[in-house]
């Protein structure tokens, strides 16, 4: 029930900006305190180019144990807000 609340609906776009949007990397991420280890970001390291086996194993282990951030889908724009319940259910006529 909580995830279907009006509060969540009105604030979901902030979460989308943090996870998939323009606040995932760079200055906006820093301002939002949304920074992660550099190995967690997609494309941050090319494992095939790490010559040292120990370094490669360490990088792979880090990614496997701590995961990766999702692909950044919205790089410059904020995700739009959802309409309120009242706006969604207005009569058409």
mmCIF file of N, CA, C and O in Angstrom:
data_model
loop_
_atom_site.group_PDB
_atom_site.id
_atom_site.type_symbol
_atom_site.label_atom_id
_atom_site.label_comp_id
_atom_site.label_asym_id
_atom_site.label_seq_id
_atom_site.Cartn_x
_atom_site.Cartn_y
_atom_site.Cartn_z
ATOM 1 N N UNK A 1 0.811 -1.196 0.000
ATOM 2 C CA UNK A 1 0.000 0.000 0.000
ATOM 3 C C UNK A 1 0.859 1.266 0.000
ATOM 4 O O UNK A 1 0.528 2.225 -0.672
ATOM 5 N N UNK A 2 1.934 1.234 0.773
ATOM 6 C CA UNK A 2 2.765 2.430 0.874
ATOM 7 C C UNK A 2 3.346 2.834 -0.481
ATOM 8 O O UNK A 2 3.429 4.023 -0.790
ATOM 9 N N UNK A 3 3.744 1.852 -1.291
ATOM 10 C CA UNK A 3 4.321 2.178 -2.596
ATOM 11 C C UNK A 3 3.303 2.740 -3.562
ATOM 12 O O UNK A 3 3.660 3.339 -4.574
ATOM 13 N N UNK A 4 2.036 2.555 -3.286
ATOM 14 C CA UNK A 4 0.980 3.081 -4.139
ATOM 15 C C UNK A 4 0.395 4.384 -3.594
ATOM 16 O O UNK A 4 -0.600 4.876 -4.102
ATOM 17 N N UNK A 5 1.037 4.948 -2.591
ATOM 18 C CA UNK A 5 0.507 6.159 -1.969
ATOM 19 C C UNK A 5 0.710 7.381 -2.868
ATOM 20 O O UNK A 5 1.538 7.382 -3.782
ATOM 21 N N UNK A 6 -0.050 8.403 -2.576
ATOM 22 C CA UNK A 6 0.059 9.659 -3.330
ATOM 23 C C UNK A 6 1.441 10.283 -3.130
ATOM 24 O O UNK A 6 2.017 10.853 -4.061
ATOM 25 N N UNK A 7 2.005 10.165 -1.921
ATOM 26 C CA UNK A 7 3.329 10.719 -1.652
ATOM 27 C C UNK A 7 4.377 10.096 -2.581
ATOM 28 O O UNK A 7 5.186 10.798 -3.192
ATOM 29 N N UNK A 8 4.359 8.784 -2.692
ATOM 30 C CA UNK A 8 5.315 8.102 -3.570
ATOM 31 C C UNK A 8 5.092 8.524 -5.015
ATOM 32 O O UNK A 8 6.041 8.816 -5.744
ATOM 33 N N UNK A 9 3.861 8.575 -5.431
ATOM 34 C CA UNK A 9 3.556 8.979 -6.809
ATOM 35 C C UNK A 9 4.077 10.382 -7.111
ATOM 36 O O UNK A 9 4.582 10.643 -8.200
ATOM 37 N N UNK A 10 3.974 11.280 -6.148
ATOM 38 C CA UNK A 10 4.401 12.661 -6.364
ATOM 39 C C UNK A 10 5.919 12.838 -6.279
ATOM 40 O O UNK A 10 6.441 13.866 -6.718
ATOM 41 N N UNK A 11 6.628 11.846 -5.713
ATOM 42 C CA UNK A 11 8.074 11.991 -5.534
ATOM 43 C C UNK A 11 8.899 10.962 -6.300
ATOM 44 O O UNK A 11 10.126 10.978 -6.225
ATOM 45 N N UNK A 12 8.259 10.085 -7.027
ATOM 46 C CA UNK A 12 8.960 9.035 -7.755
ATOM 47 C C UNK A 12 9.956 9.591 -8.763
ATOM 48 O O UNK A 12 11.025 9.021 -8.972
ATOM 49 N N UNK A 13 9.644 10.725 -9.363
ATOM 50 C CA UNK A 13 10.550 11.302 -10.364
ATOM 51 C C UNK A 13 11.904 11.676 -9.768
ATOM 52 O O UNK A 13 12.919 11.624 -10.456
ATOM 53 N N UNK A 14 11.958 12.004 -8.477
ATOM 54 C CA UNK A 14 13.242 12.310 -7.826
ATOM 55 C C UNK A 14 14.114 11.057 -7.773
ATOM 56 O O UNK A 14 15.320 11.116 -8.020
ATOM 57 N N UNK A 15 13.497 9.926 -7.440
ATOM 58 C CA UNK A 15 14.222 8.661 -7.380
ATOM 59 C C UNK A 15 14.717 8.275 -8.778
ATOM 60 O O UNK A 15 15.851 7.825 -8.930
ATOM 61 N N UNK A 16 13.891 8.466 -9.785
ATOM 62 C CA UNK A 16 14.280 8.144 -11.158
ATOM 63 C C UNK A 16 15.484 8.991 -11.576
ATOM 64 O O UNK A 16 16.423 8.488 -12.205
ATOM 65 N N UNK A 17 15.495 10.268 -11.192
ATOM 66 C CA UNK A 17 16.639 11.137 -11.503
ATOM 67 C C UNK A 17 17.918 10.631 -10.847
ATOM 68 O O UNK A 17 18.995 10.694 -11.432
ATOM 69 N N UNK A 18 17.818 10.123 -9.612
ATOM 70 C CA UNK A 18 18.994 9.616 -8.905
ATOM 71 C C UNK A 18 19.506 8.313 -9.508
ATOM 72 O O UNK A 18 20.705 8.122 -9.670
ATOM 73 N N UNK A 19 18.616 7.400 -9.831
ATOM 74 C CA UNK A 19 19.019 6.069 -10.272
ATOM 75 C C UNK A 19 19.322 6.013 -11.759
ATOM 76 O O UNK A 19 20.335 5.448 -12.174
ATOM 77 N N UNK A 20 18.475 6.597 -12.594
ATOM 78 C CA UNK A 20 18.616 6.493 -14.039
ATOM 79 C C UNK A 20 18.905 7.821 -14.728
ATOM 80 O O UNK A 20 19.186 7.847 -15.924
ATOM 81 N N UNK A 21 18.820 8.908 -14.017
ATOM 82 C CA UNK A 21 18.836 10.212 -14.658
ATOM 83 C C UNK A 21 20.083 11.035 -14.465
ATOM 84 O O UNK A 21 21.162 10.543 -14.139
ATOM 85 N N UNK A 22 19.888 12.324 -14.630
ATOM 86 C CA UNK A 22 21.003 13.270 -14.659
ATOM 87 C C UNK A 22 21.692 13.434 -13.303
ATOM 88 O O UNK A 22 22.789 13.975 -13.240
ATOM 89 N N UNK A 23 21.104 12.924 -12.246
ATOM 90 C CA UNK A 23 21.752 12.993 -10.929
ATOM 91 C C UNK A 23 22.536 11.723 -10.606
ATOM 92 O O UNK A 23 22.946 11.502 -9.486
ATOM 93 N N UNK A 24 22.772 10.882 -11.612
ATOM 94 C CA UNK A 24 23.525 9.655 -11.387
ATOM 95 C C UNK A 24 25.029 9.908 -11.410
ATOM 96 O O UNK A 24 25.787 9.231 -10.729
ATOM 97 N N UNK A 25 25.477 10.873 -12.198
ATOM 98 C CA UNK A 25 26.911 11.158 -12.348
ATOM 99 C C UNK A 25 27.149 12.669 -12.362
ATOM 100 O O UNK A 25 26.245 13.445 -12.601
ATOM 101 N N UNK A 26 28.394 13.038 -12.126
ATOM 102 C CA UNK A 26 28.799 14.429 -12.268
ATOM 103 C C UNK A 26 28.414 15.332 -11.116
ATOM 104 O O UNK A 26 28.182 14.884 -9.994
ATOM 105 N N UNK A 27 28.361 16.622 -11.408
ATOM 106 C CA UNK A 27 28.108 17.635 -10.391
ATOM 107 C C UNK A 27 26.745 17.465 -9.732
ATOM 108 O O UNK A 27 26.603 17.670 -8.527
ATOM 109 N N UNK A 28 25.730 17.111 -10.512
ATOM 110 C CA UNK A 28 24.392 16.922 -9.947
ATOM 111 C C UNK A 28 24.376 15.749 -8.968
ATOM 112 O O UNK A 28 23.715 15.807 -7.933
ATOM 113 N N UNK A 29 25.115 14.687 -9.288
ATOM 114 C CA UNK A 29 25.209 13.536 -8.376
ATOM 115 C C UNK A 29 25.933 13.934 -7.097
ATOM 116 O O UNK A 29 25.521 13.557 -5.996
ATOM 117 N N UNK A 30 26.982 14.712 -7.243
ATOM 118 C CA UNK A 30 27.733 15.171 -6.067
ATOM 119 C C UNK A 30 26.853 16.050 -5.180
ATOM 120 O O UNK A 30 26.828 15.888 -3.961
ATOM 121 N N UNK A 31 26.111 16.954 -5.783
ATOM 122 C CA UNK A 31 25.227 17.835 -5.010
ATOM 123 C C UNK A 31 24.125 17.044 -4.304
ATOM 124 O O UNK A 31 23.680 17.432 -3.225
ATOM 125 N N UNK A 32 23.711 15.927 -4.903
ATOM 126 C CA UNK A 32 22.643 15.104 -4.320
ATOM 127 C C UNK A 32 23.200 14.007 -3.401
ATOM 128 O O UNK A 32 22.439 13.180 -2.911
ATOM 129 N N UNK A 33 24.526 14.017 -3.164
ATOM 130 C CA UNK A 33 25.184 12.983 -2.345
ATOM 131 C C UNK A 33 24.858 11.596 -2.892
ATOM 132 O O UNK A 33 24.501 10.681 -2.154
ATOM 133 N N UNK A 34 24.990 11.443 -4.197
ATOM 134 C CA UNK A 34 24.618 10.215 -4.898
ATOM 135 C C UNK A 34 25.830 9.664 -5.650
ATOM 136 O O UNK A 34 25.770 9.377 -6.837
ATOM 137 N N UNK A 35 26.957 9.518 -4.951
ATOM 138 C CA UNK A 35 28.193 9.063 -5.574
ATOM 139 C C UNK A 35 28.512 7.636 -5.134
ATOM 140 O O UNK A 35 28.254 7.257 -3.993
ATOM 141 N N UNK A 36 29.099 6.864 -6.051
ATOM 142 C CA UNK A 36 29.447 5.479 -5.779
ATOM 143 C C UNK A 36 30.884 5.221 -6.208
ATOM 144 O O UNK A 36 31.508 6.047 -6.865
ATOM 145 N N UNK A 37 31.397 4.067 -5.848
ATOM 146 C CA UNK A 37 32.743 3.671 -6.245
ATOM 147 C C UNK A 37 32.837 3.688 -7.765
ATOM 148 O O UNK A 37 31.897 3.279 -8.453
ATOM 149 N N UNK A 38 33.978 4.122 -8.291
ATOM 150 C CA UNK A 38 34.099 4.294 -9.747
ATOM 151 C C UNK A 38 33.886 2.993 -10.523
ATOM 152 O O UNK A 38 33.419 3.019 -11.647
ATOM 153 N N UNK A 39 34.185 1.845 -9.942
ATOM 154 C CA UNK A 39 33.997 0.576 -10.653
ATOM 155 C C UNK A 39 32.525 0.210 -10.831
ATOM 156 O O UNK A 39 32.188 -0.635 -11.646
ATOM 157 N N UNK A 40 31.653 0.858 -10.071
ATOM 158 C CA UNK A 40 30.232 0.517 -10.181
ATOM 159 C C UNK A 40 29.564 1.154 -11.402
ATOM 160 O O UNK A 40 28.493 0.718 -11.809
ATOM 161 N N UNK A 41 30.204 2.148 -12.008
ATOM 162 C CA UNK A 41 29.588 2.841 -13.132
ATOM 163 C C UNK A 41 29.826 2.089 -14.446
ATOM 164 O O UNK A 41 30.933 1.617 -14.720
ATOM 165 N N UNK A 42 28.777 2.005 -15.236
ATOM 166 C CA UNK A 42 28.842 1.325 -16.529
ATOM 167 C C UNK A 42 29.924 1.950 -17.404
ATOM 168 O O UNK A 42 29.997 3.162 -17.558
ATOM 169 N N UNK A 43 30.789 1.111 -17.958
ATOM 170 C CA UNK A 43 31.829 1.575 -18.853
ATOM 171 C C UNK A 43 33.019 2.221 -18.176
ATOM 172 O O UNK A 43 33.899 2.755 -18.848
ATOM 173 N N UNK A 44 33.084 2.170 -16.853
ATOM 174 C CA UNK A 44 34.178 2.832 -16.138
ATOM 175 C C UNK A 44 35.500 2.101 -16.314
ATOM 176 O O UNK A 44 36.565 2.716 -16.241
ATOM 177 N N UNK A 45 35.442 0.804 -16.545
ATOM 178 C CA UNK A 45 36.671 0.026 -16.695
ATOM 179 C C UNK A 45 36.459 -1.039 -17.769
ATOM 180 O O UNK A 45 35.384 -1.617 -17.890
ATOM 181 N N UNK A 46 37.489 -1.253 -18.569
ATOM 182 C CA UNK A 46 37.476 -2.329 -19.561
ATOM 183 C C UNK A 46 38.310 -3.460 -18.986
ATOM 184 O O UNK A 46 39.546 -3.398 -18.965
ATOM 185 N N UNK A 47 37.644 -4.489 -18.507
ATOM 186 C CA UNK A 47 38.344 -5.594 -17.848
ATOM 187 C C UNK A 47 39.344 -6.275 -18.778
ATOM 188 O O UNK A 47 40.372 -6.780 -18.315
ATOM 189 N N UNK A 48 39.068 -6.287 -20.074
ATOM 190 C CA UNK A 48 39.981 -6.921 -21.029
ATOM 191 C C UNK A 48 41.301 -6.177 -21.153
ATOM 192 O O UNK A 48 42.300 -6.745 -21.599
ATOM 193 N N UNK A 49 41.322 -4.922 -20.764
ATOM 194 C CA UNK A 49 42.554 -4.129 -20.872
ATOM 195 C C UNK A 49 43.383 -4.136 -19.591
ATOM 196 O O UNK A 49 44.443 -3.531 -19.548
ATOM 197 N N UNK A 50 42.918 -4.810 -18.555
ATOM 198 C CA UNK A 50 43.694 -4.909 -17.319
ATOM 199 C C UNK A 50 44.651 -6.083 -17.477
ATOM 200 O O UNK A 50 44.243 -7.246 -17.504
ATOM 201 N N UNK A 51 45.939 -5.778 -17.602
ATOM 202 C CA UNK A 51 46.950 -6.804 -17.882
ATOM 203 C C UNK A 51 47.272 -7.645 -16.652
ATOM 204 O O UNK A 51 47.458 -8.854 -16.754
ATOM 205 N N UNK A 52 47.342 -7.020 -15.511
ATOM 206 C CA UNK A 52 47.696 -7.732 -14.283
ATOM 207 C C UNK A 52 46.520 -8.600 -13.823
ATOM 208 O O UNK A 52 45.414 -8.092 -13.609
ATOM 209 N N UNK A 53 46.762 -9.887 -13.667
ATOM 210 C CA UNK A 53 45.692 -10.829 -13.295
ATOM 211 C C UNK A 53 45.098 -10.525 -11.924
ATOM 212 O O UNK A 53 43.891 -10.673 -11.707
ATOM 213 N N UNK A 54 45.918 -10.084 -10.997
ATOM 214 C CA UNK A 54 45.439 -9.772 -9.647
ATOM 215 C C UNK A 54 44.529 -8.545 -9.688
ATOM 216 O O UNK A 54 43.455 -8.535 -9.070
ATOM 217 N N UNK A 55 44.928 -7.529 -10.446
ATOM 218 C CA UNK A 55 44.103 -6.324 -10.574
ATOM 219 C C UNK A 55 42.781 -6.646 -11.268
ATOM 220 O O UNK A 55 41.727 -6.149 -10.881
ATOM 221 N N UNK A 56 42.831 -7.473 -12.308
ATOM 222 C CA UNK A 56 41.610 -7.856 -13.016
ATOM 223 C C UNK A 56 40.672 -8.642 -12.089
ATOM 224 O O UNK A 56 39.471 -8.370 -12.037
ATOM 225 N N UNK A 57 41.229 -9.598 -11.354
ATOM 226 C CA UNK A 57 40.416 -10.381 -10.418
ATOM 227 C C UNK A 57 39.811 -9.488 -9.339
ATOM 228 O O UNK A 57 38.652 -9.678 -8.947
ATOM 229 N N UNK A 58 40.569 -8.503 -8.891
ATOM 230 C CA UNK A 58 40.057 -7.583 -7.863
ATOM 231 C C UNK A 58 38.910 -6.741 -8.419
ATOM 232 O O UNK A 58 37.886 -6.551 -7.746
ATOM 233 N N UNK A 59 39.057 -6.253 -9.638
ATOM 234 C CA UNK A 59 37.998 -5.448 -10.256
ATOM 235 C C UNK A 59 36.750 -6.296 -10.486
ATOM 236 O O UNK A 59 35.627 -5.868 -10.185
ATOM 237 N N UNK A 60 36.927 -7.507 -11.004
ATOM 238 C CA UNK A 60 35.788 -8.403 -11.225
ATOM 239 C C UNK A 60 35.096 -8.739 -9.911
ATOM 240 O O UNK A 60 33.869 -8.763 -9.836
ATOM 241 N N UNK A 61 35.885 -9.007 -8.896
ATOM 242 C CA UNK A 61 35.332 -9.340 -7.576
ATOM 243 C C UNK A 61 34.536 -8.171 -7.007
ATOM 244 O O UNK A 61 33.458 -8.356 -6.441
ATOM 245 N N UNK A 62 35.064 -6.979 -7.164
ATOM 246 C CA UNK A 62 34.367 -5.790 -6.667
ATOM 247 C C UNK A 62 33.008 -5.645 -7.361
ATOM 248 O O UNK A 62 31.986 -5.416 -6.711
ATOM 249 N N UNK A 63 32.998 -5.791 -8.679
ATOM 250 C CA UNK A 63 31.757 -5.658 -9.440
ATOM 251 C C UNK A 63 30.766 -6.747 -9.053
ATOM 252 O O UNK A 63 29.572 -6.489 -8.867
ATOM 253 N N UNK A 64 31.238 -7.982 -8.904
ATOM 254 C CA UNK A 64 30.353 -9.090 -8.549
ATOM 255 C C UNK A 64 29.774 -8.942 -7.149
ATOM 256 O O UNK A 64 28.625 -9.295 -6.908
ATOM 257 N N UNK A 65 30.577 -8.434 -6.223
ATOM 258 C CA UNK A 65 30.129 -8.345 -4.829
ATOM 259 C C UNK A 65 29.319 -7.097 -4.522
ATOM 260 O O UNK A 65 28.441 -7.123 -3.672
ATOM 261 N N UNK A 66 29.617 -6.001 -5.206
ATOM 262 C CA UNK A 66 28.944 -4.740 -4.895
ATOM 263 C C UNK A 66 27.990 -4.276 -5.985
ATOM 264 O O UNK A 66 27.214 -3.349 -5.779
ATOM 265 N N UNK A 67 28.050 -4.907 -7.150
ATOM 266 C CA UNK A 67 27.124 -4.575 -8.221
ATOM 267 C C UNK A 67 27.529 -3.361 -9.032
ATOM 268 O O UNK A 67 28.571 -2.759 -8.816
ATOM 269 N N UNK A 68 26.675 -3.029 -9.974
ATOM 270 C CA UNK A 68 26.904 -1.879 -10.844
ATOM 271 C C UNK A 68 25.673 -0.989 -10.843
ATOM 272 O O UNK A 68 24.554 -1.466 -10.661
ATOM 273 N N UNK A 69 25.904 0.288 -11.063
ATOM 274 C CA UNK A 69 24.775 1.204 -11.198
ATOM 275 C C UNK A 69 24.100 0.931 -12.540
ATOM 276 O O UNK A 69 24.746 0.495 -13.480
ATOM 277 N N UNK A 70 22.801 1.165 -12.641
ATOM 278 C CA UNK A 70 22.110 0.943 -13.913
ATOM 279 C C UNK A 70 22.604 1.915 -14.987
ATOM 280 O O UNK A 70 23.268 2.906 -14.694
ATOM 281 N N UNK A 71 22.274 1.607 -16.213
ATOM 282 C CA UNK A 71 22.605 2.518 -17.316
ATOM 283 C C UNK A 71 21.943 3.865 -17.075
ATOM 284 O O UNK A 71 20.815 3.932 -16.593
ATOM 285 N N UNK A 72 22.651 4.927 -17.425
ATOM 286 C CA UNK A 72 22.105 6.270 -17.277
ATOM 287 C C UNK A 72 21.239 6.564 -18.497
ATOM 288 O O UNK A 72 21.732 6.705 -19.612
ATOM 289 N N UNK A 73 19.936 6.629 -18.296
ATOM 290 C CA UNK A 73 18.994 6.794 -19.396
ATOM 291 C C UNK A 73 18.687 8.259 -19.708
ATOM 292 O O UNK A 73 18.448 8.612 -20.857
ATOM 293 N N UNK A 74 18.655 9.095 -18.685
ATOM 294 C CA UNK A 74 18.314 10.512 -18.853
ATOM 295 C C UNK A 74 19.523 11.332 -18.434
ATOM 296 O O UNK A 74 19.794 11.488 -17.259
ATOM 297 N N UNK A 75 20.255 11.864 -19.393
ATOM 298 C CA UNK A 75 21.523 12.506 -19.073
ATOM 299 C C UNK A 75 21.434 14.002 -18.815
ATOM 300 O O UNK A 75 22.274 14.557 -18.136
ATOM 301 N N UNK A 76 20.439 14.672 -19.363
ATOM 302 C CA UNK A 76 20.391 16.131 -19.200
ATOM 303 C C UNK A 76 19.089 16.633 -18.603
ATOM 304 O O UNK A 76 19.077 17.691 -17.989
ATOM 305 N N UNK A 77 18.009 15.904 -18.783
ATOM 306 C CA UNK A 77 16.716 16.391 -18.333
ATOM 307 C C UNK A 77 16.225 15.633 -17.108
ATOM 308 O O UNK A 77 16.505 14.458 -16.941
ATOM 309 N N UNK A 78 15.474 16.321 -16.284
ATOM 310 C CA UNK A 78 14.830 15.684 -15.145
ATOM 311 C C UNK A 78 13.613 14.908 -15.634
ATOM 312 O O UNK A 78 12.944 15.322 -16.577
ATOM 313 N N UNK A 79 13.358 13.781 -14.996
ATOM 314 C CA UNK A 79 12.147 13.026 -15.336
ATOM 315 C C UNK A 79 10.940 13.848 -14.910
ATOM 316 O O UNK A 79 10.933 14.475 -13.856
ATOM 317 N N UNK A 80 9.908 13.841 -15.721
ATOM 318 C CA UNK A 80 8.739 14.668 -15.423
ATOM 319 C C UNK A 80 7.973 14.133 -14.206
ATOM 320 O O UNK A 80 8.013 12.947 -13.908
ATOM 321 N N UNK A 81 7.300 15.037 -13.543
ATOM 322 C CA UNK A 81 6.474 14.667 -12.399
ATOM 323 C C UNK A 81 5.229 13.937 -12.875
ATOM 324 O O UNK A 81 4.725 14.188 -13.968
ATOM 325 N N UNK A 82 4.723 13.074 -12.032
ATOM 326 C CA UNK A 82 3.476 12.394 -12.341
ATOM 327 C C UNK A 82 2.329 13.329 -11.975
ATOM 328 O O UNK A 82 2.400 14.088 -11.017
ATOM 329 N N UNK A 83 1.271 13.246 -12.757
ATOM 330 C CA UNK A 83 0.093 14.041 -12.424
ATOM 331 C C UNK A 83 -0.483 13.566 -11.094
ATOM 332 O O UNK A 83 -0.410 12.391 -10.758
ATOM 333 N N UNK A 84 -1.080 14.473 -10.353
ATOM 334 C CA UNK A 84 -1.719 14.102 -9.092
ATOM 335 C C UNK A 84 -2.950 13.242 -9.375
ATOM 336 O O UNK A 84 -3.458 13.198 -10.497
ATOM 337 N N UNK A 85 -3.430 12.586 -8.348
ATOM 338 C CA UNK A 85 -4.598 11.729 -8.503
ATOM 339 C C UNK A 85 -5.797 12.531 -9.005
ATOM 340 O O UNK A 85 -6.557 12.068 -9.843
ATOM 341 N N UNK A 86 -5.934 13.752 -8.515
ATOM 342 C CA UNK A 86 -7.050 14.593 -8.947
ATOM 343 C C UNK A 86 -6.939 14.937 -10.433
ATOM 344 O O UNK A 86 -7.928 14.960 -11.157
ATOM 345 N N UNK A 87 -5.723 15.211 -10.898
ATOM 346 C CA UNK A 87 -5.515 15.553 -12.303
ATOM 347 C C UNK A 87 -5.720 14.345 -13.222
ATOM 348 O O UNK A 87 -6.172 14.485 -14.349
ATOM 349 N N UNK A 88 -5.383 13.172 -12.727
ATOM 350 C CA UNK A 88 -5.514 11.949 -13.538
ATOM 351 C C UNK A 88 -6.963 11.548 -13.739
ATOM 352 O O UNK A 88 -7.304 10.938 -14.746
ATOM 353 N N UNK A 89 -7.792 11.850 -12.784
ATOM 354 C CA UNK A 89 -9.172 11.377 -12.812
ATOM 355 C C UNK A 89 -10.177 12.475 -13.079
ATOM 356 O O UNK A 89 -11.325 12.385 -12.685
ATOM 357 N N UNK A 90 -9.785 13.496 -13.793
ATOM 358 C CA UNK A 90 -10.738 14.548 -14.176
ATOM 359 C C UNK A 90 -11.680 14.024 -15.247
ATOM 360 O O UNK A 90 -11.241 13.304 -16.141
ATOM 361 N N UNK A 91 -12.920 14.429 -15.189
ATOM 362 C CA UNK A 91 -13.843 14.057 -16.281
ATOM 363 C C UNK A 91 -13.381 14.704 -17.590
ATOM 364 O O UNK A 91 -12.861 15.804 -17.601
ATOM 365 N N UNK A 92 -13.565 14.007 -18.671
ATOM 366 C CA UNK A 92 -13.150 14.522 -19.983
ATOM 367 C C UNK A 92 -14.104 15.606 -20.489
ATOM 368 O O UNK A 92 -13.739 16.424 -21.322
ATOM 369 N N UNK A 93 -15.307 15.618 -20.007
ATOM 370 C CA UNK A 93 -16.296 16.578 -20.475
ATOM 371 C C UNK A 93 -16.586 17.607 -19.417
ATOM 372 O O UNK A 93 -16.641 17.426 -18.279
#
